[in-house]
PDB file of C-alpha atoms and ligand atoms in Angstrom:
ATOM      1  CA  MET B   1      15.022 -11.073   2.098  1.00 74.00           C
ATOM      2  CA  GLU B   2      11.741 -11.657  -0.422  1.00 86.00           C
ATOM      3  CA  LYS B   3      10.157  -8.101  -1.542  1.00 93.00           C
ATOM      4  CA  ILE B   4       6.824  -7.250  -2.080  1.00 95.00           C
ATOM      5  CA  ILE B   5       4.757  -4.549  -3.935  1.00 96.00           C
ATOM      6  CA  VAL B   6       2.070  -3.631  -3.926  1.00 98.00           C
ATOM      7  CA  ALA B   7       0.602  -1.465  -7.407  1.00 98.00           C
ATOM      8  CA  ASN B   8      -2.268   0.893  -6.030  1.00 98.00           C
ATOM      9  CA  TRP B   9      -4.189   1.428  -9.277  1.00 98.00           C
ATOM     10  CA  LYS B  10      -6.606   4.080  -7.771  1.00 98.00           C
ATOM     11  CA  MET B  11      -9.375   4.681  -9.256  1.00 98.00           C
ATOM     12  CA  ASN B  12      -8.507   4.025 -12.897  1.00 98.00           C
ATOM     13  CA  GLY B  13      -9.198   1.836 -15.543  1.00 97.00           C
ATOM     14  CA  SER B  14     -11.954  -0.145 -17.973  1.00 97.00           C
ATOM     15  CA  ARG B  15     -11.914  -3.377 -18.660  1.00 96.00           C
ATOM     16  CA  GLU B  16     -10.053  -2.558 -21.714  1.00 97.00           C
ATOM     17  CA  PHE B  17      -8.053  -0.744 -19.891  1.00 98.00           C
ATOM     18  CA  VAL B  18      -7.260  -4.052 -18.001  1.00 97.00           C
ATOM     19  CA  MET B  19      -6.794  -7.021 -20.983  1.00 96.00           C
ATOM     20  CA  GLU B  20      -3.957  -4.286 -22.117  1.00 97.00           C
ATOM     21  CA  PHE B  21      -1.681  -3.904 -19.710  1.00 97.00           C
ATOM     22  CA  PHE B  22      -1.641  -7.241 -18.538  1.00 96.00           C
ATOM     23  CA  LYS B  23      -0.850  -7.850 -22.395  1.00 95.00           C
ATOM     24  CA  ASN B  24       2.657  -6.282 -21.817  1.00 93.00           C
ATOM     25  CA  PHE B  25       3.151  -7.085 -18.132  1.00 93.00           C
ATOM     26  CA  ASN B  26       5.664 -10.479 -17.295  1.00 88.00           C
ATOM     27  CA  ASN B  27       4.330 -12.186 -14.351  1.00 77.00           C
ATOM     28  CA  ASN B  28       7.243 -14.260 -14.074  1.00 75.00           C
ATOM     29  CA  THR B  29       8.560 -13.257 -10.470  1.00 73.00           C
ATOM     30  CA  ALA B  30       9.102 -14.681  -6.637  1.00 69.00           C
ATOM     31  CA  ASN B  31       8.515 -11.371  -4.965  1.00 75.00           C
ATOM     32  CA  GLN B  32       4.588 -10.776  -3.897  1.00 88.00           C
ATOM     33  CA  ILE B  33       2.965  -8.940  -6.054  1.00 95.00           C
ATOM     34  CA  ILE B  34      -0.197  -7.081  -5.315  1.00 97.00           C
ATOM     35  CA  PHE B  35      -2.890  -5.618  -7.314  1.00 97.00           C
ATOM     36  CA  CYS B  36      -5.446  -3.022  -6.039  1.00 98.00           C
ATOM     37  CA  PRO B  37      -7.540  -2.757  -8.597  1.00 98.00           C
ATOM     38  CA  PRO B  38     -11.197  -0.482  -8.449  1.00 98.00           C
ATOM     39  CA  THR B  39     -13.369  -3.334  -6.446  1.00 98.00           C
ATOM     40  CA  LEU B  40     -15.196  -3.581  -9.929  1.00 97.00           C
ATOM     41  CA  TYR B  41     -12.018  -5.352 -11.646  1.00 98.00           C
ATOM     42  CA  ILE B  42     -11.057  -7.500  -9.579  1.00 98.00           C
ATOM     43  CA  ASN B  43     -12.323 -10.501 -11.384  1.00 97.00           C
ATOM     44  CA  THR B  44     -11.300  -8.816 -14.613  1.00 96.00           C
ATOM     45  CA  VAL B  45      -7.883  -9.066 -13.116  1.00 96.00           C
ATOM     46  CA  LYS B  46      -8.126 -11.779 -10.600  1.00 95.00           C
ATOM     47  CA  GLU B  47      -8.059 -13.688 -14.928  1.00 94.00           C
ATOM     48  CA  TYR B  48      -4.567 -12.529 -14.860  1.00 94.00           C
ATOM     49  CA  VAL B  49      -3.302 -12.706 -11.337  1.00 94.00           C
ATOM     50  CA  SER B  50      -4.033 -14.283  -7.737  1.00 92.00           C
ATOM     51  CA  LEU B  51      -2.905 -11.751  -5.192  1.00 95.00           C
ATOM     52  CA  ILE B  52      -5.204  -9.256  -5.418  1.00 97.00           C
ATOM     53  CA  GLY B  53      -6.338  -6.526  -2.751  1.00 98.00           C
ATOM     54  CA  GLY B  54      -9.127  -4.223  -1.573  1.00 98.00           C
ATOM     55  CA  GLN B  55      -8.433  -0.074  -1.996  1.00 98.00           C
ATOM     56  CA  ASP B  56     -10.180   0.175   1.318  1.00 98.00           C
ATOM     57  CA  CYS B  57     -13.580  -1.707   2.982  1.00 98.00           C
ATOM     58  CA  SER B  58     -16.519  -0.635   5.733  1.00 98.00           C
ATOM     59  CA  VAL B  59     -15.348  -0.933   9.405  1.00 98.00           C
ATOM     60  CA  HIS B  60     -18.883  -2.822   8.685  1.00 97.00           C
ATOM     61  CA  ASN B  61     -19.583  -6.377   8.168  1.00 96.00           C
ATOM     62  CA  SER B  62     -23.214  -6.459   5.879  1.00 97.00           C
ATOM     63  CA  GLY B  63     -25.945  -4.214   6.275  1.00 98.00           C
ATOM     64  CA  ALA B  64     -27.827  -0.741   5.370  1.00 98.00           C
ATOM     65  CA  PHE B  65     -24.547   1.495   4.089  1.00 98.00           C
ATOM     66  CA  THR B  66     -25.192   2.414   0.693  1.00 98.00           C
ATOM     67  CA  GLY B  67     -21.889   2.265  -1.507  1.00 97.00           C
ATOM     68  CA  GLU B  68     -19.270   0.722   0.646  1.00 98.00           C
ATOM     69  CA  ILE B  69     -17.676  -2.499   0.234  1.00 98.00           C
ATOM     70  CA  SER B  70     -16.510  -5.232   3.619  1.00 98.00           C
ATOM     71  CA  ALA B  71     -13.750  -6.899   3.914  1.00 98.00           C
ATOM     72  CA  SER B  72     -15.849 -10.094   3.767  1.00 98.00           C
ATOM     73  CA  MET B  73     -17.023  -9.246   0.387  1.00 98.00           C
ATOM     74  CA  LEU B  74     -13.694  -8.878  -1.010  1.00 98.00           C
ATOM     75  CA  VAL B  75     -12.718 -12.225   0.933  1.00 98.00           C
ATOM     76  CA  ASP B  76     -15.321 -13.997  -1.339  1.00 98.00           C
ATOM     77  CA  VAL B  77     -14.241 -12.100  -4.614  1.00 98.00           C
ATOM     78  CA  GLY B  78     -11.017 -13.412  -3.796  1.00 97.00           C
ATOM     79  CA  CYS B  79      -8.545 -10.500  -1.886  1.00 98.00           C
ATOM     80  CA  ARG B  80      -6.249 -11.272   0.036  1.00 98.00           C
ATOM     81  CA  TYR B  81      -4.985  -8.796   0.977  1.00 98.00           C
ATOM     82  CA  VAL B  82      -6.852  -4.299   1.405  1.00 98.00           C
ATOM     83  CA  ILE B  83      -5.563  -1.001   1.839  1.00 98.00           C
ATOM     84  CA  VAL B  84      -6.279   0.940   4.692  1.00 98.00           C
ATOM     85  CA  GLY B  85      -5.757   4.433   6.036  1.00 98.00           C
ATOM     86  CA  HIS B  86      -4.453   5.254   2.996  1.00 98.00           C
ATOM     87  CA  SER B  87      -3.752   9.418   2.952  1.00 97.00           C
ATOM     88  CA  GLU B  88      -6.384  10.154   0.051  1.00 97.00           C
ATOM     89  CA  ARG B  89      -9.127   8.747   1.734  1.00 98.00           C
ATOM     90  CA  ARG B  90      -8.133  10.420   5.502  1.00 98.00           C
ATOM     91  CA  GLN B  91      -7.895  13.782   3.516  1.00 96.00           C
ATOM     92  CA  TYR B  92     -11.211  13.704   1.605  1.00 97.00           C
ATOM     93  CA  TYR B  93     -13.260  10.752   3.274  1.00 97.00           C
ATOM     94  CA  GLN B  94     -12.255  11.262   6.322  1.00 97.00           C
ATOM     95  CA  ASP B  95     -10.337   8.086   7.711  1.00 98.00           C
ATOM     96  CA  SER B  96      -9.799   9.648  11.186  1.00 98.00           C
ATOM     97  CA  ASN B  97      -7.694   6.883  12.922  1.00 98.00           C
ATOM     98  CA  GLU B  98      -9.404   5.033  15.224  1.00 98.00           C
ATOM     99  CA  ILE B  99     -11.957   4.950  12.023  1.00 98.00           C
ATOM    100  CA  VAL B 100      -8.453   3.249  10.090  1.00 98.00           C
ATOM    101  CA  ARG B 101      -8.244   1.029  13.319  1.00 98.00           C
ATOM    102  CA  ALA B 102     -11.855  -0.077  13.050  1.00 98.00           C
ATOM    103  CA  LYS B 103     -11.787  -1.224   9.185  1.00 98.00           C
ATOM    104  CA  ALA B 104      -7.651  -2.997   9.404  1.00 98.00           C
ATOM    105  CA  GLU B 105      -9.286  -4.986  12.604  1.00 98.00           C
ATOM    106  CA  GLN B 106     -12.616  -5.631  11.054  1.00 98.00           C
ATOM    107  CA  ALA B 107     -10.054  -6.895   7.531  1.00 98.00           C
ATOM    108  CA  ILE B 108      -8.457  -8.918   9.960  1.00 98.00           C
ATOM    109  CA  ASN B 109     -11.705 -10.938  11.185  1.00 97.00           C
ATOM    110  CA  SER B 110     -12.512 -11.552   7.517  1.00 98.00           C
ATOM    111  CA  GLY B 111      -9.404 -13.086   7.247  1.00 98.00           C
ATOM    112  CA  LEU B 112      -7.467 -10.575   4.945  1.00 98.00           C
ATOM    113  CA  ILE B 113      -4.279  -8.994   5.427  1.00 98.00           C
ATOM    114  CA  PRO B 114      -4.633  -5.037   5.898  1.00 98.00           C
ATOM    115  CA  ILE B 115      -1.764  -2.634   4.209  1.00 98.00           C
ATOM    116  CA  ILE B 116      -2.438   0.283   6.949  1.00 98.00           C
ATOM    117  CA  CYS B 117      -0.986   3.249   5.514  1.00 98.00           C
ATOM    118  CA  ILE B 118       0.301   6.416   7.353  1.00 98.00           C
ATOM    119  CA  GLY B 119       2.431   9.760   6.242  1.00 98.00           C
ATOM    120  CA  GLU B 120       3.489  13.133   7.501  1.00 97.00           C
ATOM    121  CA  SER B 121       1.219  16.546   5.762  1.00 96.00           C
ATOM    122  CA  GLN B 122       4.452  18.220   3.932  1.00 94.00           C
ATOM    123  CA  GLU B 123       3.391  20.955   7.509  1.00 95.00           C
ATOM    124  CA  ILE B 124       4.791  18.451   9.411  1.00 96.00           C
ATOM    125  CA  ARG B 125       8.116  17.584   7.935  1.00 95.00           C
ATOM    126  CA  HIS B 126       8.897  21.392   7.760  1.00 94.00           C
ATOM    127  CA  SER B 127       8.166  21.603  11.731  1.00 96.00           C
ATOM    128  CA  ASN B 128      10.545  18.600  12.336  1.00 95.00           C
ATOM    129  CA  LYS B 129       7.817  16.729  13.959  1.00 96.00           C
ATOM    130  CA  ALA B 130       8.018  13.798  10.624  1.00 97.00           C
ATOM    131  CA  ILE B 131       8.580  10.920  13.357  1.00 98.00           C
ATOM    132  CA  GLU B 132       7.003  12.327  16.470  1.00 98.00           C
ATOM    133  CA  TYR B 133       3.735  12.907  13.757  1.00 98.00           C
ATOM    134  CA  VAL B 134       3.902   9.769  12.817  1.00 98.00           C
ATOM    135  CA  VAL B 135       5.011   6.877  15.590  1.00 98.00           C
ATOM    136  CA  GLU B 136       1.443   8.182  16.999  1.00 98.00           C
ATOM    137  CA  GLN B 137      -0.730   7.461  14.685  1.00 98.00           C
ATOM    138  CA  LEU B 138       0.581   4.291  13.661  1.00 98.00           C
ATOM    139  CA  SER B 139       0.286   3.342  17.216  1.00 97.00           C
ATOM    140  CA  ALA B 140      -3.225   4.805  17.026  1.00 98.00           C
ATOM    141  CA  SER B 141      -4.326   3.204  14.109  1.00 98.00           C
ATOM    142  CA  VAL B 142      -3.396   0.166  13.927  1.00 98.00           C
ATOM    143  CA  PRO B 143      -5.496  -3.157  15.907  1.00 97.00           C
ATOM    144  CA  LEU B 144      -5.152  -3.229  19.664  1.00 95.00           C
ATOM    145  CA  ASN B 145      -4.440  -6.942  18.970  1.00 95.00           C
ATOM    146  CA  LYS B 146      -0.970  -7.376  19.280  1.00 93.00           C
ATOM    147  CA  HIS B 147      -0.604 -10.787  17.913  1.00 94.00           C
ATOM    148  CA  ALA B 148      -2.470  -9.047  14.987  1.00 96.00           C
ATOM    149  CA  ASN B 149      -0.902  -9.623  10.903  1.00 97.00           C
ATOM    150  CA  TYR B 150      -0.398  -6.144   8.547  1.00 98.00           C
ATOM    151  CA  LEU B 151       1.630  -4.590   7.085  1.00 98.00           C
ATOM    152  CA  VAL B 152       2.231  -1.232   7.000  1.00 98.00           C
ATOM    153  CA  ALA B 153       2.946   1.642   4.413  1.00 98.00           C
ATOM    154  CA  TYR B 154       5.093   4.443   5.574  1.00 98.00           C
ATOM    155  CA  GLU B 155       3.634   7.141   2.545  1.00 97.00           C
ATOM    156  CA  PRO B 156       4.744  11.001   2.667  1.00 97.00           C
ATOM    157  CA  ILE B 157       1.923  12.317   2.258  1.00 95.00           C
ATOM    158  CA  TRP B 158       4.323  15.659  -0.073  1.00 93.00           C
ATOM    159  CA  ALA B 159       5.406  12.516  -1.931  1.00 93.00           C
ATOM    160  CA  ILE B 160       2.171  10.759  -3.416  1.00 91.00           C
ATOM    161  CA  GLY B 161       1.765  11.596  -7.226  1.00 89.00           C
ATOM    162  CA  THR B 162       4.081  15.119  -6.382  1.00 91.00           C
ATOM    163  CA  GLY B 163       6.985  13.499  -8.032  1.00 89.00           C
ATOM    164  CA  LEU B 164       8.688  13.845  -5.351  1.00 89.00           C
ATOM    165  CA  THR B 165      10.524  11.019  -3.238  1.00 89.00           C
ATOM    166  CA  ALA B 166      11.598  11.003   0.571  1.00 91.00           C
ATOM    167  CA  THR B 167      16.180  10.292   0.940  1.00 94.00           C
ATOM    168  CA  SER B 168      17.111   7.152   1.825  1.00 96.00           C
ATOM    169  CA  ASP B 169      18.139   9.337   4.975  1.00 96.00           C
ATOM    170  CA  ASP B 170      14.854   9.647   5.820  1.00 96.00           C
ATOM    171  CA  ILE B 171      13.202   6.330   5.153  1.00 97.00           C
ATOM    172  CA  ILE B 172      15.754   4.323   6.718  1.00 97.00           C
ATOM    173  CA  GLU B 173      14.978   7.125   9.799  1.00 97.00           C
ATOM    174  CA  MET B 174      11.316   6.696   9.189  1.00 98.00           C
ATOM    175  CA  HIS B 175      11.318   2.648   9.007  1.00 98.00           C
ATOM    176  CA  ASN B 176      13.041   2.151  12.130  1.00 97.00           C
ATOM    177  CA  ALA B 177      11.054   4.645  14.166  1.00 97.00           C
ATOM    178  CA  ILE B 178       8.402   2.349  13.057  1.00 98.00           C
ATOM    179  CA  TYR B 179       9.707  -1.199  13.343  1.00 97.00           C
ATOM    180  CA  LYS B 180      10.967   0.431  17.350  1.00 96.00           C
ATOM    181  CA  ALA B 181       7.255   1.823  17.959  1.00 96.00           C
ATOM    182  CA  LEU B 182       5.356  -1.879  16.267  1.00 96.00           C
ATOM    183  CA  PRO B 183       4.844  -4.720  18.690  1.00 92.00           C
ATOM    184  CA  ASN B 184       5.912  -7.077  16.861  1.00 92.00           C
ATOM    185  CA  PRO B 185       9.001  -6.086  14.837  1.00 86.00           C
ATOM    186  CA  THR B 186       8.761  -8.878  11.642  1.00 91.00           C
ATOM    187  CA  THR B 187       5.336  -6.742  10.359  1.00 96.00           C
ATOM    188  CA  PRO B 188       6.786  -5.919   7.120  1.00 97.00           C
ATOM    189  CA  ILE B 189       7.137  -1.905   6.252  1.00 98.00           C
ATOM    190  CA  LEU B 190       6.606  -0.264   2.851  1.00 98.00           C
ATOM    191  CA  TYR B 191       7.266   2.985   1.194  1.00 97.00           C
ATOM    192  CA  GLY B 192       5.403   4.755  -0.840  1.00 97.00           C
ATOM    193  CA  GLY B 193       5.130   8.613  -2.616  1.00 96.00           C
ATOM    194  CA  SER B 194       6.360   8.381  -6.429  1.00 94.00           C
ATOM    195  CA  VAL B 195       7.981   5.342  -6.495  1.00 96.00           C
ATOM    196  CA  ASN B 196       8.496   4.685 -10.131  1.00 96.00           C
ATOM    197  CA  LYS B 197      11.823   2.743 -12.386  1.00 95.00           C
ATOM    198  CA  ASP B 198      14.098   5.034 -11.603  1.00 95.00           C
ATOM    199  CA  ASN B 199      13.623   5.574  -8.237  1.00 96.00           C
ATOM    200  CA  ALA B 200      13.016   1.851  -7.686  1.00 96.00           C
ATOM    201  CA  TYR B 201      16.075  -0.048  -6.994  1.00 95.00           C
ATOM    202  CA  THR B 202      17.879   2.319  -4.918  1.00 96.00           C
ATOM    203  CA  ILE B 203      14.763   2.408  -2.054  1.00 96.00           C
ATOM    204  CA  LEU B 204      14.430  -1.686  -2.457  1.00 96.00           C
ATOM    205  CA  SER B 205      17.979  -2.084  -1.498  1.00 95.00           C
ATOM    206  CA  LEU B 206      17.629  -0.273   1.285  1.00 96.00           C
ATOM    207  CA  PRO B 207      17.245  -3.347   3.996  1.00 95.00           C
ATOM    208  CA  ALA B 208      14.958  -1.459   5.873  1.00 96.00           C
ATOM    209  CA  VAL B 209      12.653  -1.300   3.441  1.00 97.00           C
ATOM    210  CA  SER B 210      10.253  -4.325   2.926  1.00 96.00           C
ATOM    211  CA  GLY B 211       9.352  -3.075  -0.464  1.00 96.00           C
ATOM    212  CA  VAL B 212       6.638  -0.718  -2.180  1.00 97.00           C
ATOM    213  CA  LEU B 213       4.097   0.790  -2.476  1.00 98.00           C
ATOM    214  CA  VAL B 214       3.105   2.656  -6.091  1.00 98.00           C
ATOM    215  CA  GLY B 215       0.703   4.365  -7.449  1.00 97.00           C
ATOM    216  CA  GLY B 216       0.431   6.475 -11.162  1.00 97.00           C
ATOM    217  CA  ALA B 217       4.010   4.151 -11.960  1.00 97.00           C
ATOM    218  CA  SER B 218       1.547   0.943 -11.368  1.00 98.00           C
ATOM    219  CA  LEU B 219      -0.259   2.081 -14.141  1.00 98.00           C
ATOM    220  CA  ARG B 220       2.125   1.538 -16.786  1.00 97.00           C
ATOM    221  CA  SER B 221       3.135  -1.777 -16.959  1.00 96.00           C
ATOM    222  CA  GLN B 222       6.125  -1.503 -18.549  1.00 95.00           C
ATOM    223  CA  ASP B 223       7.831   0.750 -15.648  1.00 96.00           C
ATOM    224  CA  LEU B 224       5.954  -2.356 -13.268  1.00 96.00           C
ATOM    225  CA  ASN B 225       7.654  -4.544 -15.026  1.00 95.00           C
ATOM    226  CA  HIS B 226      11.275  -2.507 -14.460  1.00 94.00           C
ATOM    227  CA  ILE B 227      10.139  -2.112 -10.716  1.00 95.00           C
ATOM    228  CA  VAL B 228       9.907  -6.431 -10.134  1.00 94.00           C
ATOM    229  CA  ALA B 229      13.092  -6.506 -11.898  1.00 91.00           C
ATOM    230  CA  PHE B 230      14.788  -4.501  -9.035  1.00 89.00           C
ATOM    231  CA  SER B 231      12.759  -5.586  -6.799  1.00 89.00           C
ATOM    232  CA  GLU B 232      14.094  -9.459  -7.194  1.00 85.00           C
ATOM    233  CA  GLN B 233      17.979  -7.455  -8.150  1.00 84.00           C
ATOM    234  CA  ALA B 234      17.239  -5.611  -4.436  1.00 82.00           C
ATOM    235  CA  MET B 235      17.081  -9.473  -2.709  1.00 74.00           C
ATOM    236  CA  LEU B 236      20.322 -10.708  -4.567  1.00 66.00           C
TER     237      LEU B 236
HETATM  238  P1  PGA D   1       1.981   7.369  -5.897  1.00 95.14           P
HETATM  239  O1  PGA D   1       0.729   7.225  -5.633  1.00 95.14           O
HETATM  240  O2  PGA D   1       2.974   6.626  -6.844  1.00 95.14           O
HETATM  241  O3  PGA D   1       1.453   7.524  -7.656  1.00 95.14           O
HETATM  242  O4  PGA D   1       3.123   8.087  -5.481  1.00 95.14           O
HETATM  243  C1  PGA D   1       1.439   5.929  -3.973  1.00 95.14           C
HETATM  244  C2  PGA D   1      -0.134   5.873  -3.627  1.00 95.14           C
HETATM  245  O5  PGA D   1      -0.903   7.136  -2.903  1.00 95.14           O
HETATM  246  O6  PGA D   1      -0.056   4.698  -2.876  1.00 95.14           O
END
């Protein structure tokens, strides 16, 4: 099965960074690599690769919403995807499940494929309620239309940017619970949270994992080259 890689650059980079990055990035794989740079650099990244995603979008389509970027604007500059509900948005910008659902629906209505992020905190994981919590968060965040096309990214909050990753058993257990809760069981489910060149092969080899959402390691072109190479081996 084809594996999907999402490179989430978050609020990092510059025009010079983009040029340096693509000098060393090998862009020849059958797998899908979706680059999500800061909105201002989408055009610069587009000179090198074709699959681009936004990191967030507004719940509105246009109007007096200073500082916001709409899903239709992302389409206009060539995006095919958009991340919604990233835990940093949920935590620092109060994106509730309701807002995440509205963003996902706005994205779909504009012609984008949303990548809907869900995941539990350390506290919830320790209280043995992770599955219950994530399944509930999922049901409240996905579009109401059962035929909607989207990806899900399971990203345990305690694993993001910490160097900690969920064990293979925990990933399998959670992804299977997510598959069961989804209206369409063929919806791809990605794993995210400290994916790097050392753990990518193990994670990508799991049949329950359709791909990975990579933050920190996706800013280093050589590391991303390794992850892409592993995604090819994992398909064999
Ligand atoms: P990380 O970030 O790979 O740096 O942990 C993943 C994410 O937040 O999407």
